[in-house]
Short mmCIF file of C-alpha atoms in Angstrom, two decimals:
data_model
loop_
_atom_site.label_atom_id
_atom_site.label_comp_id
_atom_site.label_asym_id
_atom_site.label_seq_id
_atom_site.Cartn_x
_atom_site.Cartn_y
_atom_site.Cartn_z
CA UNK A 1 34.33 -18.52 -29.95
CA UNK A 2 32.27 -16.29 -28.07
CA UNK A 3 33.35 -11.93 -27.74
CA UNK A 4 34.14 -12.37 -24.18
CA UNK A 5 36.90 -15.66 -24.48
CA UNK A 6 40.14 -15.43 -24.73
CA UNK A 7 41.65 -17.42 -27.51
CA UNK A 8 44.87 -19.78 -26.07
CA UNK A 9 46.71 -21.68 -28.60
CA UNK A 10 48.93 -24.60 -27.13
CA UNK A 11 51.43 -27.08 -28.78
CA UNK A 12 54.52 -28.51 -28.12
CA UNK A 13 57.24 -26.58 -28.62
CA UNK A 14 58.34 -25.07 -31.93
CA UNK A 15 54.50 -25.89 -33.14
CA UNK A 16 54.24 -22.29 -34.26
CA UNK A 17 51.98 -20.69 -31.19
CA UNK A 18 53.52 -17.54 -31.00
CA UNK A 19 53.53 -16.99 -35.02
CA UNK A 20 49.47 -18.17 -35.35
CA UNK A 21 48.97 -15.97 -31.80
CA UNK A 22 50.00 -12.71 -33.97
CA UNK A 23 48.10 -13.78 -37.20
CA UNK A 24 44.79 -14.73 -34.93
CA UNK A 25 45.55 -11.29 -32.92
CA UNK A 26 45.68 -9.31 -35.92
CA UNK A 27 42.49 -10.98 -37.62
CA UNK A 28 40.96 -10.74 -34.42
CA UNK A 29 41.98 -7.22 -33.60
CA UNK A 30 43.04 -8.01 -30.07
CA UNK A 31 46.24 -7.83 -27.98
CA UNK A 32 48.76 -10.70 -28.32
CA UNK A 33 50.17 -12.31 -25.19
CA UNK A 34 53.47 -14.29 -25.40
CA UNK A 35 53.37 -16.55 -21.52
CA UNK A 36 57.08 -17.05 -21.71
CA UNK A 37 57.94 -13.29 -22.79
CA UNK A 38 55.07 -12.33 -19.88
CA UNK A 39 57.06 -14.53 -17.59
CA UNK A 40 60.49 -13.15 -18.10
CA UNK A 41 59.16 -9.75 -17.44
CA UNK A 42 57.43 -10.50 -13.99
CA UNK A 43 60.53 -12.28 -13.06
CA UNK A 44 63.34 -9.64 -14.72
CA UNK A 45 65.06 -12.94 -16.04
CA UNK A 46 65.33 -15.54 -19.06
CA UNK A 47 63.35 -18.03 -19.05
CA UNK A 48 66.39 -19.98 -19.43
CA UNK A 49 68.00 -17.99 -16.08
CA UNK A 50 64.67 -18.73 -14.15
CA UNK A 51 65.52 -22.89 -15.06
CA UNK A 52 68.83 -22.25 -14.37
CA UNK A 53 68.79 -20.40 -10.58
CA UNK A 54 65.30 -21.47 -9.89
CA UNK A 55 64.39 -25.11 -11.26
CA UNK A 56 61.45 -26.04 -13.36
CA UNK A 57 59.02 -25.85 -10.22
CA UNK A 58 59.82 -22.29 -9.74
CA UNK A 59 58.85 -21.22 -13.70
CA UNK A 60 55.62 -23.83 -13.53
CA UNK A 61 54.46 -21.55 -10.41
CA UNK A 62 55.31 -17.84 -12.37
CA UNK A 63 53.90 -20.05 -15.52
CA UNK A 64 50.60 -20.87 -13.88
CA UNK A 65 49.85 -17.18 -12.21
CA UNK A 66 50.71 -15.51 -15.14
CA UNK A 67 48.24 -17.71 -17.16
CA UNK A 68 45.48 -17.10 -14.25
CA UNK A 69 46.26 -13.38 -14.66
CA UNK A 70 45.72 -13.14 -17.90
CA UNK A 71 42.89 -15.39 -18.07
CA UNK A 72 41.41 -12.88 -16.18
CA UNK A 73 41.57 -9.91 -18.07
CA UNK A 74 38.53 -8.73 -19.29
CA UNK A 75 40.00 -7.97 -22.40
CA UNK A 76 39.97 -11.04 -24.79
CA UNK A 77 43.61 -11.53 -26.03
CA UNK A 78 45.32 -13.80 -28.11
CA UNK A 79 47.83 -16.13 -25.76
CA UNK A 80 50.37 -18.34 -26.98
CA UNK A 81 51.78 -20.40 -23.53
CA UNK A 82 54.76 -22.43 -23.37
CA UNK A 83 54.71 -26.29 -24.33
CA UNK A 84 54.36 -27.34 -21.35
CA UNK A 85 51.21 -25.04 -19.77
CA UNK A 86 49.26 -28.14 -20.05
CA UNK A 87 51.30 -29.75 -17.67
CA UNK A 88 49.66 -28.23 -14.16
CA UNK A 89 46.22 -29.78 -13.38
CA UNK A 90 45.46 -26.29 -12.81
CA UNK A 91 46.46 -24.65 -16.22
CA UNK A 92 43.96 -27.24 -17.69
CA UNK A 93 41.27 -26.56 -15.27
CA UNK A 94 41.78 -22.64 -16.24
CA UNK A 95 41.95 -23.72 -19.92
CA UNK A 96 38.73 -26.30 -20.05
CA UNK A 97 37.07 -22.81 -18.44
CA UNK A 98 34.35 -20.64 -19.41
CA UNK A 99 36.99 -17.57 -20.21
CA UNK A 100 39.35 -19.91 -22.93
CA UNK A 101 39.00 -21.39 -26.39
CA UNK A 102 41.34 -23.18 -27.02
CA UNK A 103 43.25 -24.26 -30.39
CA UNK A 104 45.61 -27.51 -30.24
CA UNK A 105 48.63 -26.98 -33.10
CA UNK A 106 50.02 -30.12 -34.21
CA UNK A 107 53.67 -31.04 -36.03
CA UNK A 108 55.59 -34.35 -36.42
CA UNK A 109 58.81 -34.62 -34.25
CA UNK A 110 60.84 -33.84 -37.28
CA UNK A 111 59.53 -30.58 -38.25
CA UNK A 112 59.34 -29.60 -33.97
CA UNK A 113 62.83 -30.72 -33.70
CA UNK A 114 63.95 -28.47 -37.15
CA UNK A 115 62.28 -25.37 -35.67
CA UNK A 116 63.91 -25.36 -32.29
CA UNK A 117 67.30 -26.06 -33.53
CA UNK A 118 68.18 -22.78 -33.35
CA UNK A 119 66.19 -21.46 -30.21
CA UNK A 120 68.07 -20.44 -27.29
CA UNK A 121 65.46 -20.33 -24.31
CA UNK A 122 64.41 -24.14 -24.24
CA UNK A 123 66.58 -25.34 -21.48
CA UNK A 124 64.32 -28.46 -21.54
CA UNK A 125 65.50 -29.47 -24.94
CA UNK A 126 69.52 -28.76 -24.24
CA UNK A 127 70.77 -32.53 -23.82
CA UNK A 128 68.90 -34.51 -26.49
CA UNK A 129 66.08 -32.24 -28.59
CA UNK A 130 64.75 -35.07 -30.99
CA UNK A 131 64.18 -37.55 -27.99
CA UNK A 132 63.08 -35.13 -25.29
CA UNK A 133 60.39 -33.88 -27.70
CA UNK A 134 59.70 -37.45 -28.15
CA UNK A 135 58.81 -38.26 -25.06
CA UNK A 136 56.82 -34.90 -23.95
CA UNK A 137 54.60 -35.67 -27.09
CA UNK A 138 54.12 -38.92 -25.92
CA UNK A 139 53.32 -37.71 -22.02
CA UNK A 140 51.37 -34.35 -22.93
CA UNK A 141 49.23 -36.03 -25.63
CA UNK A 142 46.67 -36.74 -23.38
CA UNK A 143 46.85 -33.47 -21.52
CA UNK A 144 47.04 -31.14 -25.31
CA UNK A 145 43.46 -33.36 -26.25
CA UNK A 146 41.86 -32.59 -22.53
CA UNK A 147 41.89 -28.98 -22.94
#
């Protein structure tokens, strides 16, 4: 990784991004940047609200400008994205750039589906957790392995 990348770590969600984002930002001595806890704070809601009063399209649009944003700091950071970053054609255009290095973290569906058991601000995984993480495995695969 060169001085002047950042270093994004994607995964599906409950893959651990934001815990290996603080252990890479400590070794690494740089700032940590949480997308979804970025988001909520441009937006002054949830990211659970923004689902809720806005739709999906509406958080994929804050999603992608705060990525950009960030990308474009001059500072390298450490930035653990939501799941589903890779989903806009753009967010992997921005991510297969000069400016990221990228790490892919892996789990099987059971150990994804025990960590976000508990979670409160995956409105994406409210009707059926095990099979909704099922299928976005199966239709970000491609997408995680691009960037």
């Amino acid at each position: 990784m060169r001085a002047d990348q950042h270093l994004v770590i994607v995964g599906m969600t409950g893959s651990g991004k934001s815990t290996v984002a603080r252990v890479r930002g400590l070794r690494l001595g740089r700032e940590v940047v949480d997308l979804d806890t970025e988001i909520e704070h441009r937006a002054g809601k949830s990211v659970r609200r923004i689902f809720a009063d806005d739709g999906e399209a509406c958080f994929r649009e804050l999603e992608s400008t705060a990525l950009s944003d960030v990308l474009a700091d001059d500072q390298p950071q450490v930035i653990a994205p939501g799941g589903g970053v890779v989903v806009s054609e753009a967010n992997r255009a921005l991510l297969c750039g000069p400016r990221a290095r990228v790490a892919w973290l892996c789990a099987d569906i059971d150990t994804l589906a025990d960590r976000v058991a508990h979670g409160s601000h995956r409105p994406l995984l409210d009707d059926d957790p095990r099979g909704t993480l099922q299928r976005m495995l199966r239709d970000r695969e491609p997408w995680y392995r691009e960037v």
